Amino acid sequence: MSAAIPTGTPGAFSVTTPDGAVLHAFSEGAGPALLLVSGLGGTAGFWKGNTATLARSSCVIRFDQRGIGASSRGSAPCTIDQLARDCLSVLDAAGVERAVLLGHSTGGCIGQALARIAPERLDGLILSATWLKPSHYMSALFGARRAILAENPQAYAATAVLISYPPAWLEAHWSVYEAAIAAAPVSAEARQVVRERIDALLSFDGSADIAALTLPTLVLGARDDMIVPAFLQEDLAAALPGARKILLDSGGHFFPVSRPDAFTAQVAEWIGELG
């Protein structure tokens, strides 16, 4: 794997994985390394509203996942374990030996997989809006979303954003909805990337390995999350030895976006306590 800093783009770098994917990444701030891993959407841009605050006390690394945004797909099958190995490629390219991994939604599944594959590379895990194993609810929800994607990509994008935020917040930030529609996965290639990512997240089951994850862990969520309901986050926290659990009263699934101050405050405080 290799890294290159593009001319005129401070903090941006590219990572070439063993199977040929080229991942577009950013490094901002200074201090202990914090790797941000977004969910089904897979973009570095998901963290735009959090990065400046977190970079005050950490070296924040974020990236577009394979096949997403400015990153190419590569040839490897899209699995949660492969996406975890991509995180290792990013850390290697950034010259980072150890990091705290903050994963949101599917990103938290990727974090659990990385903690199993390479625990020596992690100082801690923050699992945001994340689950441990498949449930009837999530299987039905993502099965329906997959079917909508096949028939109408714009409707897929619309329903995705409508269930990700509190309705009142979205009403007041309607440009978020409009941007989601504009970025709908309309091409065959884009739809295939989304389909394989849905299949990967539905195939994830960390229950056999969770008891062995003994590194410091924070389970962070919102009680009104309609995509990863609070009961699934409660189950995850209960299965993790010694994990801390914090559930915000509101914010929806994308509470890092709708409640950035509360989110970053909890993250920075927990990282600070790691010493």
PDB file of C-alpha atoms in Angstrom:
ATOM      1  CA  MET A   1       0.000   0.000   0.000  1.00  0.00           C
ATOM      2  CA  SER A   2       1.171   3.538  -0.682  1.00  0.00           C
ATOM      3  CA  ALA A   3       0.384   7.117   0.231  1.00  0.00           C
ATOM      4  CA  ALA A   4       0.721  10.300  -1.750  1.00  0.00           C
ATOM      5  CA  ILE A   5      -0.065  13.858  -0.694  1.00  0.00           C
ATOM      6  CA  PRO A   6      -1.729  15.679  -3.620  1.00  0.00           C
ATOM      7  CA  THR A   7      -0.139  19.048  -4.406  1.00  0.00           C
ATOM      8  CA  GLY A   8      -2.130  21.969  -3.045  1.00  0.00           C
ATOM      9  CA  THR A   9      -4.359  19.818  -0.827  1.00  0.00           C
ATOM     10  CA  PRO A  10      -2.938  20.006   2.698  1.00  0.00           C
ATOM     11  CA  GLY A  11      -3.937  17.009   4.797  1.00  0.00           C
ATOM     12  CA  ALA A  12      -5.272  14.947   1.889  1.00  0.00           C
ATOM     13  CA  PHE A  13      -3.636  11.672   0.918  1.00  0.00           C
ATOM     14  CA  SER A  14      -4.389   8.570  -1.110  1.00  0.00           C
ATOM     15  CA  VAL A  15      -4.053   4.928  -0.137  1.00  0.00           C
ATOM     16  CA  THR A  16      -3.679   2.042  -2.590  1.00  0.00           C
ATOM     17  CA  THR A  17      -4.868  -1.276  -1.149  1.00  0.00           C
ATOM     18  CA  PRO A  18      -3.426  -4.687  -2.129  1.00  0.00           C
ATOM     19  CA  ASP A  19      -6.384  -5.353  -4.481  1.00  0.00           C
ATOM     20  CA  GLY A  20      -6.006  -2.035  -6.274  1.00  0.00           C
ATOM     21  CA  ALA A  21      -8.610   0.177  -4.606  1.00  0.00           C
ATOM     22  CA  VAL A  22      -7.452   3.775  -4.227  1.00  0.00           C
ATOM     23  CA  LEU A  23      -8.894   5.368  -1.098  1.00  0.00           C
ATOM     24  CA  HIS A  24      -9.171   9.139  -0.729  1.00  0.00           C
ATOM     25  CA  ALA A  25      -8.301  10.201   2.833  1.00  0.00           C
ATOM     26  CA  PHE A  26      -7.717  13.246   5.029  1.00  0.00           C
ATOM     27  CA  SER A  27      -5.640  13.888   8.147  1.00  0.00           C
ATOM     28  CA  GLU A  28      -6.388  16.954  10.288  1.00  0.00           C
ATOM     29  CA  GLY A  29      -5.194  18.197  13.664  1.00  0.00           C
ATOM     30  CA  ALA A  30      -2.512  16.875  16.002  1.00  0.00           C
ATOM     31  CA  GLY A  31      -2.427  14.534  18.967  1.00  0.00           C
ATOM     32  CA  PRO A  32      -3.477  10.915  19.498  1.00  0.00           C
ATOM     33  CA  ALA A  33      -4.831   9.345  16.309  1.00  0.00           C
ATOM     34  CA  LEU A  34      -8.600   9.096  15.860  1.00  0.00           C
ATOM     35  CA  LEU A  35      -9.841   7.139  12.831  1.00  0.00           C
ATOM     36  CA  LEU A  36     -13.386   8.050  11.752  1.00  0.00           C
ATOM     37  CA  VAL A  37     -15.290   5.326   9.870  1.00  0.00           C
ATOM     38  CA  SER A  38     -18.719   6.230   8.503  1.00  0.00           C
ATOM     39  CA  GLY A  39     -21.669   3.936   7.873  1.00  0.00           C
ATOM     40  CA  LEU A  40     -23.556   2.628   4.838  1.00  0.00           C
ATOM     41  CA  GLY A  41     -22.947   5.860   2.916  1.00  0.00           C
ATOM     42  CA  GLY A  42     -19.210   5.400   3.484  1.00  0.00           C
ATOM     43  CA  THR A  43     -18.107   9.014   2.980  1.00  0.00           C
ATOM     44  CA  ALA A  44     -15.450  11.100   4.691  1.00  0.00           C
ATOM     45  CA  GLY A  45     -17.896  13.991   4.314  1.00  0.00           C
ATOM     46  CA  PHE A  46     -20.258  12.475   6.894  1.00  0.00           C
ATOM     47  CA  TRP A  47     -17.883  13.796   9.563  1.00  0.00           C
ATOM     48  CA  LYS A  48     -17.636  17.343   8.194  1.00  0.00           C
ATOM     49  CA  GLY A  49     -19.476  18.908  11.132  1.00  0.00           C
ATOM     50  CA  ASN A  50     -17.396  17.068  13.755  1.00  0.00           C
ATOM     51  CA  THR A  51     -13.855  17.148  12.437  1.00  0.00           C
ATOM     52  CA  ALA A  52     -12.796  20.677  13.391  1.00  0.00           C
ATOM     53  CA  THR A  53     -13.836  20.163  17.011  1.00  0.00           C
ATOM     54  CA  LEU A  54     -12.273  16.713  17.329  1.00  0.00           C
ATOM     55  CA  ALA A  55      -9.063  17.902  15.630  1.00  0.00           C
ATOM     56  CA  ARG A  56      -8.427  20.313  18.528  1.00  0.00           C
ATOM     57  CA  SER A  57      -7.180  17.405  20.602  1.00  0.00           C
ATOM     58  CA  SER A  58      -6.638  14.530  18.136  1.00  0.00           C
ATOM     59  CA  CYS A  59      -5.089  13.751  14.770  1.00  0.00           C
ATOM     60  CA  VAL A  60      -8.340  13.004  12.950  1.00  0.00           C
ATOM     61  CA  ILE A  61      -8.184  10.634   9.958  1.00  0.00           C
ATOM     62  CA  ARG A  62     -11.219  10.069   7.728  1.00  0.00           C
ATOM     63  CA  PHE A  63     -11.668   8.576   4.280  1.00  0.00           C
ATOM     64  CA  ASP A  64     -14.082   7.639   1.517  1.00  0.00           C
ATOM     65  CA  GLN A  65     -14.538   3.863   1.652  1.00  0.00           C
ATOM     66  CA  ARG A  66     -13.944   1.685  -1.418  1.00  0.00           C
ATOM     67  CA  GLY A  67     -16.302   2.501  -4.286  1.00  0.00           C
ATOM     68  CA  ILE A  68     -17.597   5.601  -2.491  1.00  0.00           C
ATOM     69  CA  GLY A  69     -17.016   9.280  -3.312  1.00  0.00           C
ATOM     70  CA  ALA A  70     -13.496   9.838  -4.633  1.00  0.00           C
ATOM     71  CA  SER A  71     -12.346   6.266  -3.803  1.00  0.00           C
ATOM     72  CA  SER A  72     -12.233   3.507  -6.402  1.00  0.00           C
ATOM     73  CA  ARG A  73     -13.794   0.084  -5.864  1.00  0.00           C
ATOM     74  CA  GLY A  74     -10.879  -2.367  -6.218  1.00  0.00           C
ATOM     75  CA  SER A  75     -11.423  -6.062  -6.900  1.00  0.00           C
ATOM     76  CA  ALA A  76     -11.843  -7.603  -3.428  1.00  0.00           C
ATOM     77  CA  PRO A  77     -15.289  -8.768  -2.275  1.00  0.00           C
ATOM     78  CA  CYS A  78     -17.047  -6.177  -0.122  1.00  0.00           C
ATOM     79  CA  THR A  79     -17.272  -7.667   3.367  1.00  0.00           C
ATOM     80  CA  ILE A  80     -17.059  -6.121   6.823  1.00  0.00           C
ATOM     81  CA  ASP A  81     -13.682  -7.824   7.319  1.00  0.00           C
ATOM     82  CA  GLN A  82     -12.381  -6.378   4.033  1.00  0.00           C
ATOM     83  CA  LEU A  83     -13.550  -2.910   5.038  1.00  0.00           C
ATOM     84  CA  ALA A  84     -11.717  -3.391   8.344  1.00  0.00           C
ATOM     85  CA  ARG A  85      -8.521  -4.320   6.466  1.00  0.00           C
ATOM     86  CA  ASP A  86      -8.987  -1.130   4.443  1.00  0.00           C
ATOM     87  CA  CYS A  87      -8.830   0.764   7.736  1.00  0.00           C
ATOM     88  CA  LEU A  88      -5.453  -0.853   8.405  1.00  0.00           C
ATOM     89  CA  SER A  89      -4.279   0.282   4.967  1.00  0.00           C
ATOM     90  CA  VAL A  90      -5.301   3.851   5.823  1.00  0.00           C
ATOM     91  CA  LEU A  91      -3.529   3.741   9.196  1.00  0.00           C
ATOM     92  CA  ASP A  92      -0.396   2.309   7.588  1.00  0.00           C
ATOM     93  CA  ALA A  93      -0.378   4.979   4.892  1.00  0.00           C
ATOM     94  CA  ALA A  94      -0.796   7.689   7.521  1.00  0.00           C
ATOM     95  CA  GLY A  95       2.115   6.256   9.538  1.00  0.00           C
ATOM     96  CA  VAL A  96      -0.130   5.545  12.528  1.00  0.00           C
ATOM     97  CA  GLU A  97       0.713   2.573  14.744  1.00  0.00           C
ATOM     98  CA  ARG A  98      -2.289   2.819  17.087  1.00  0.00           C
ATOM     99  CA  ALA A  99      -5.550   4.754  17.025  1.00  0.00           C
ATOM    100  CA  VAL A 100      -8.942   5.082  18.610  1.00  0.00           C
ATOM    101  CA  LEU A 101     -11.529   4.006  16.037  1.00  0.00           C
ATOM    102  CA  LEU A 102     -14.840   5.851  15.997  1.00  0.00           C
ATOM    103  CA  GLY A 103     -17.278   3.974  13.786  1.00  0.00           C
ATOM    104  CA  HIS A 104     -20.839   5.057  13.063  1.00  0.00           C
ATOM    105  CA  SER A 105     -23.503   2.474  12.194  1.00  0.00           C
ATOM    106  CA  THR A 106     -21.853   0.047   9.726  1.00  0.00           C
ATOM    107  CA  GLY A 107     -18.598   1.762  10.699  1.00  0.00           C
ATOM    108  CA  GLY A 108     -19.068   0.355  14.189  1.00  0.00           C
ATOM    109  CA  CYS A 109     -19.334  -3.156  12.743  1.00  0.00           C
ATOM    110  CA  ILE A 110     -16.103  -2.449  10.873  1.00  0.00           C
ATOM    111  CA  GLY A 111     -14.568  -1.346  14.179  1.00  0.00           C
ATOM    112  CA  GLN A 112     -15.613  -4.574  15.896  1.00  0.00           C
ATOM    113  CA  ALA A 113     -14.045  -6.556  13.047  1.00  0.00           C
ATOM    114  CA  LEU A 114     -10.806  -4.573  13.223  1.00  0.00           C
ATOM    115  CA  ALA A 115     -10.619  -5.118  16.981  1.00  0.00           C
ATOM    116  CA  ARG A 116     -10.763  -8.864  16.287  1.00  0.00           C
ATOM    117  CA  ILE A 117      -8.343  -8.827  13.332  1.00  0.00           C
ATOM    118  CA  ALA A 118      -5.695  -6.433  14.722  1.00  0.00           C
ATOM    119  CA  PRO A 119      -6.369  -5.490  18.363  1.00  0.00           C
ATOM    120  CA  GLU A 120      -2.773  -4.310  18.734  1.00  0.00           C
ATOM    121  CA  ARG A 121      -3.562  -1.363  16.419  1.00  0.00           C
ATOM    122  CA  LEU A 122      -6.366   0.054  18.572  1.00  0.00           C
ATOM    123  CA  ASP A 123      -6.311   2.058  21.799  1.00  0.00           C
ATOM    124  CA  GLY A 124     -10.083   2.091  22.042  1.00  0.00           C
ATOM    125  CA  LEU A 125     -13.388   1.760  20.213  1.00  0.00           C
ATOM    126  CA  ILE A 126     -16.288   4.180  19.996  1.00  0.00           C
ATOM    127  CA  LEU A 127     -19.307   2.380  18.558  1.00  0.00           C
ATOM    128  CA  SER A 128     -21.853   4.977  17.451  1.00  0.00           C
ATOM    129  CA  ALA A 129     -25.382   3.855  16.472  1.00  0.00           C
ATOM    130  CA  THR A 130     -24.063   0.308  16.087  1.00  0.00           C
ATOM    131  CA  TRP A 131     -25.330  -3.230  16.586  1.00  0.00           C
ATOM    132  CA  LEU A 132     -23.911  -6.646  17.456  1.00  0.00           C
ATOM    133  CA  LYS A 133     -25.830  -9.087  15.271  1.00  0.00           C
ATOM    134  CA  PRO A 134     -28.739  -9.207  12.818  1.00  0.00           C
ATOM    135  CA  SER A 135     -32.256  -8.639  14.118  1.00  0.00           C
ATOM    136  CA  HIS A 136     -35.670  -9.140  12.539  1.00  0.00           C
ATOM    137  CA  TYR A 137     -36.166  -5.367  12.493  1.00  0.00           C
ATOM    138  CA  MET A 138     -32.926  -4.485  10.720  1.00  0.00           C
ATOM    139  CA  SER A 139     -33.192  -7.393   8.300  1.00  0.00           C
ATOM    140  CA  ALA A 140     -36.694  -6.270   7.284  1.00  0.00           C
ATOM    141  CA  LEU A 141     -35.708  -2.597   7.081  1.00  0.00           C
ATOM    142  CA  PHE A 142     -32.637  -3.106   4.920  1.00  0.00           C
ATOM    143  CA  GLY A 143     -34.359  -5.743   2.800  1.00  0.00           C
ATOM    144  CA  ALA A 144     -37.046  -3.174   1.996  1.00  0.00           C
ATOM    145  CA  ARG A 145     -34.434  -0.488   1.304  1.00  0.00           C
ATOM    146  CA  ARG A 146     -32.605  -2.852  -1.048  1.00  0.00           C
ATOM    147  CA  ALA A 147     -35.842  -3.487  -2.962  1.00  0.00           C
ATOM    148  CA  ILE A 148     -36.562   0.253  -3.234  1.00  0.00           C
ATOM    149  CA  LEU A 149     -33.018   0.835  -4.507  1.00  0.00           C
ATOM    150  CA  ALA A 150     -33.588  -1.601  -7.367  1.00  0.00           C
ATOM    151  CA  GLU A 151     -36.783   0.130  -8.510  1.00  0.00           C
ATOM    152  CA  ASN A 152     -36.211   3.816  -7.762  1.00  0.00           C
ATOM    153  CA  PRO A 153     -32.838   5.198  -6.615  1.00  0.00           C
ATOM    154  CA  GLN A 154     -34.318   8.626  -5.850  1.00  0.00           C
ATOM    155  CA  ALA A 155     -36.956   7.047  -3.611  1.00  0.00           C
ATOM    156  CA  TYR A 156     -34.176   5.054  -1.922  1.00  0.00           C
ATOM    157  CA  ALA A 157     -32.289   8.280  -1.208  1.00  0.00           C
ATOM    158  CA  ALA A 158     -35.444  10.018  -0.009  1.00  0.00           C
ATOM    159  CA  THR A 159     -36.488   7.294   2.408  1.00  0.00           C
ATOM    160  CA  ALA A 160     -32.913   6.966   3.679  1.00  0.00           C
ATOM    161  CA  VAL A 161     -32.697  10.600   4.710  1.00  0.00           C
ATOM    162  CA  LEU A 162     -36.285  10.737   6.036  1.00  0.00           C
ATOM    163  CA  ILE A 163     -35.640   7.963   8.562  1.00  0.00           C
ATOM    164  CA  SER A 164     -32.160   9.178   9.545  1.00  0.00           C
ATOM    165  CA  TYR A 165     -33.018  12.498  11.210  1.00  0.00           C
ATOM    166  CA  PRO A 166     -35.623  13.824  13.648  1.00  0.00           C
ATOM    167  CA  PRO A 167     -38.445  15.262  11.502  1.00  0.00           C
ATOM    168  CA  ALA A 168     -38.318  18.730  13.075  1.00  0.00           C
ATOM    169  CA  TRP A 169     -34.548  18.963  12.535  1.00  0.00           C
ATOM    170  CA  LEU A 170     -34.877  17.886   8.912  1.00  0.00           C
ATOM    171  CA  GLU A 171     -37.678  20.387   8.307  1.00  0.00           C
ATOM    172  CA  ALA A 172     -35.350  23.139   9.532  1.00  0.00           C
ATOM    173  CA  HIS A 173     -32.416  21.828   7.454  1.00  0.00           C
ATOM    174  CA  TRP A 174     -34.210  20.880   4.249  1.00  0.00           C
ATOM    175  CA  SER A 175     -31.092  21.382   2.142  1.00  0.00           C
ATOM    176  CA  VAL A 176     -29.857  18.100   3.653  1.00  0.00           C
ATOM    177  CA  TYR A 177     -32.803  16.309   2.021  1.00  0.00           C
ATOM    178  CA  GLU A 178     -32.232  18.072  -1.301  1.00  0.00           C
ATOM    179  CA  ALA A 179     -28.535  17.159  -1.275  1.00  0.00           C
ATOM    180  CA  ALA A 180     -29.380  13.510  -0.596  1.00  0.00           C
ATOM    181  CA  ILE A 181     -31.742  13.382  -3.578  1.00  0.00           C
ATOM    182  CA  ALA A 182     -29.122  15.021  -5.795  1.00  0.00           C
ATOM    183  CA  ALA A 183     -26.602  12.349  -4.742  1.00  0.00           C
ATOM    184  CA  ALA A 184     -28.953   9.386  -5.294  1.00  0.00           C
ATOM    185  CA  PRO A 185     -27.170   6.255  -6.619  1.00  0.00           C
ATOM    186  CA  VAL A 186     -28.651   6.391 -10.111  1.00  0.00           C
ATOM    187  CA  SER A 187     -25.939   4.593 -12.101  1.00  0.00           C
ATOM    188  CA  ALA A 188     -25.761   0.806 -12.253  1.00  0.00           C
ATOM    189  CA  GLU A 189     -22.293   0.931 -10.693  1.00  0.00           C
ATOM    190  CA  ALA A 190     -23.413   3.112  -7.800  1.00  0.00           C
ATOM    191  CA  ARG A 191     -26.426   0.902  -7.104  1.00  0.00           C
ATOM    192  CA  GLN A 192     -24.206  -2.190  -7.083  1.00  0.00           C
ATOM    193  CA  VAL A 193     -21.884  -0.613  -4.511  1.00  0.00           C
ATOM    194  CA  VAL A 194     -24.839   0.188  -2.254  1.00  0.00           C
ATOM    195  CA  ARG A 195     -26.318  -3.306  -2.694  1.00  0.00           C
ATOM    196  CA  GLU A 196     -23.092  -5.049  -1.750  1.00  0.00           C
ATOM    197  CA  ARG A 197     -22.679  -2.785   1.276  1.00  0.00           C
ATOM    198  CA  ILE A 198     -26.214  -3.585   2.438  1.00  0.00           C
ATOM    199  CA  ASP A 199     -25.460  -7.285   2.009  1.00  0.00           C
ATOM    200  CA  ALA A 200     -22.230  -6.878   3.998  1.00  0.00           C
ATOM    201  CA  LEU A 201     -23.893  -5.169   6.941  1.00  0.00           C
ATOM    202  CA  LEU A 202     -26.737  -7.695   7.022  1.00  0.00           C
ATOM    203  CA  SER A 203     -24.179 -10.528   7.072  1.00  0.00           C
ATOM    204  CA  PHE A 204     -22.302  -9.107  10.050  1.00  0.00           C
ATOM    205  CA  ASP A 205     -22.633 -11.013  13.331  1.00  0.00           C
ATOM    206  CA  GLY A 206     -20.083 -10.153  15.995  1.00  0.00           C
ATOM    207  CA  SER A 207     -21.644 -12.180  18.801  1.00  0.00           C
ATOM    208  CA  ALA A 208     -19.092 -15.028  18.661  1.00  0.00           C
ATOM    209  CA  ASP A 209     -16.147 -12.673  19.198  1.00  0.00           C
ATOM    210  CA  ILE A 210     -17.520  -9.837  21.320  1.00  0.00           C
ATOM    211  CA  ALA A 211     -16.506 -11.230  24.724  1.00  0.00           C
ATOM    212  CA  ALA A 212     -12.864 -11.238  23.632  1.00  0.00           C
ATOM    213  CA  LEU A 213     -12.889  -7.502  22.826  1.00  0.00           C
ATOM    214  CA  THR A 214     -11.428  -6.224  26.052  1.00  0.00           C
ATOM    215  CA  LEU A 215     -10.112  -2.840  24.899  1.00  0.00           C
ATOM    216  CA  PRO A 216     -11.812   0.321  26.237  1.00  0.00           C
ATOM    217  CA  THR A 217     -15.139   0.829  24.476  1.00  0.00           C
ATOM    218  CA  LEU A 218     -17.840   3.497  24.399  1.00  0.00           C
ATOM    219  CA  VAL A 219     -21.280   2.661  23.028  1.00  0.00           C
ATOM    220  CA  LEU A 220     -22.874   5.930  21.938  1.00  0.00           C
ATOM    221  CA  GLY A 221     -26.371   6.275  20.525  1.00  0.00           C
ATOM    222  CA  ALA A 222     -29.698   8.079  20.447  1.00  0.00           C
ATOM    223  CA  ARG A 223     -32.947   6.799  21.909  1.00  0.00           C
ATOM    224  CA  ASP A 224     -35.013   7.878  18.878  1.00  0.00           C
ATOM    225  CA  ASP A 225     -32.835   6.077  16.297  1.00  0.00           C
ATOM    226  CA  MET A 226     -35.172   4.423  13.778  1.00  0.00           C
ATOM    227  CA  ILE A 227     -32.451   2.553  11.856  1.00  0.00           C
ATOM    228  CA  VAL A 228     -30.475   1.018  14.726  1.00  0.00           C
ATOM    229  CA  PRO A 229     -33.014   1.114  17.568  1.00  0.00           C
ATOM    230  CA  ALA A 230     -31.865   1.761  21.119  1.00  0.00           C
ATOM    231  CA  PHE A 231     -32.582  -1.827  22.159  1.00  0.00           C
ATOM    232  CA  LEU A 232     -29.911  -3.061  19.750  1.00  0.00           C
ATOM    233  CA  GLN A 233     -27.395  -0.614  21.180  1.00  0.00           C
ATOM    234  CA  GLU A 234     -28.348  -1.728  24.700  1.00  0.00           C
ATOM    235  CA  ASP A 235     -27.691  -5.328  23.650  1.00  0.00           C
ATOM    236  CA  LEU A 236     -24.292  -4.374  22.219  1.00  0.00           C
ATOM    237  CA  ALA A 237     -23.261  -2.576  25.404  1.00  0.00           C
ATOM    238  CA  ALA A 238     -24.397  -5.497  27.564  1.00  0.00           C
ATOM    239  CA  ALA A 239     -22.268  -7.912  25.523  1.00  0.00           C
ATOM    240  CA  LEU A 240     -19.090  -5.824  25.786  1.00  0.00           C
ATOM    241  CA  PRO A 241     -16.962  -6.364  28.895  1.00  0.00           C
ATOM    242  CA  GLY A 242     -16.731  -3.065  30.773  1.00  0.00           C
ATOM    243  CA  ALA A 243     -18.127  -0.849  28.026  1.00  0.00           C
ATOM    244  CA  ARG A 244     -19.505   2.592  28.826  1.00  0.00           C
ATOM    245  CA  LYS A 245     -22.928   3.345  27.343  1.00  0.00           C
ATOM    246  CA  ILE A 246     -24.319   6.805  26.600  1.00  0.00           C
ATOM    247  CA  LEU A 247     -27.676   7.221  24.849  1.00  0.00           C
ATOM    248  CA  LEU A 248     -28.701  10.754  23.925  1.00  0.00           C
ATOM    249  CA  ASP A 249     -32.389  11.511  24.364  1.00  0.00           C
ATOM    250  CA  SER A 250     -32.794  12.552  20.725  1.00  0.00           C
ATOM    251  CA  GLY A 251     -30.976  13.114  17.448  1.00  0.00           C
ATOM    252  CA  GLY A 252     -32.088  10.221  15.256  1.00  0.00           C
ATOM    253  CA  HIS A 253     -29.721   7.821  13.539  1.00  0.00           C
ATOM    254  CA  PHE A 254     -27.526  10.631  12.271  1.00  0.00           C
ATOM    255  CA  PHE A 255     -27.148  12.308  15.657  1.00  0.00           C
ATOM    256  CA  PRO A 256     -23.477  13.165  14.900  1.00  0.00           C
ATOM    257  CA  VAL A 257     -24.930  15.526  12.266  1.00  0.00           C
ATOM    258  CA  SER A 258     -28.090  16.706  14.020  1.00  0.00           C
ATOM    259  CA  ARG A 259     -26.453  17.085  17.457  1.00  0.00           C
ATOM    260  CA  PRO A 260     -22.758  17.707  16.698  1.00  0.00           C
ATOM    261  CA  ASP A 261     -21.963  19.563  19.930  1.00  0.00           C
ATOM    262  CA  ALA A 262     -23.352  16.819  22.174  1.00  0.00           C
ATOM    263  CA  PHE A 263     -21.711  14.139  20.040  1.00  0.00           C
ATOM    264  CA  THR A 264     -18.236  15.653  19.942  1.00  0.00           C
ATOM    265  CA  ALA A 265     -18.352  16.534  23.640  1.00  0.00           C
ATOM    266  CA  GLN A 266     -18.999  12.902  24.596  1.00  0.00           C
ATOM    267  CA  VAL A 267     -16.327  11.624  22.206  1.00  0.00           C
ATOM    268  CA  ALA A 268     -13.645  14.109  23.311  1.00  0.00           C
ATOM    269  CA  GLU A 269     -14.354  13.538  27.001  1.00  0.00           C
ATOM    270  CA  TRP A 270     -14.116   9.758  26.671  1.00  0.00           C
ATOM    271  CA  ILE A 271     -10.898   9.922  24.631  1.00  0.00           C
ATOM    272  CA  GLY A 272      -9.434  12.327  27.176  1.00  0.00           C
ATOM    273  CA  GLU A 273     -10.061   9.830  29.954  1.00  0.00           C
ATOM    274  CA  LEU A 274      -8.048   7.159  28.133  1.00  0.00           C
ATOM    275  CA  GLY A 275      -4.899   9.032  29.145  1.00  0.00           C
TER     276      GLY A 275
END
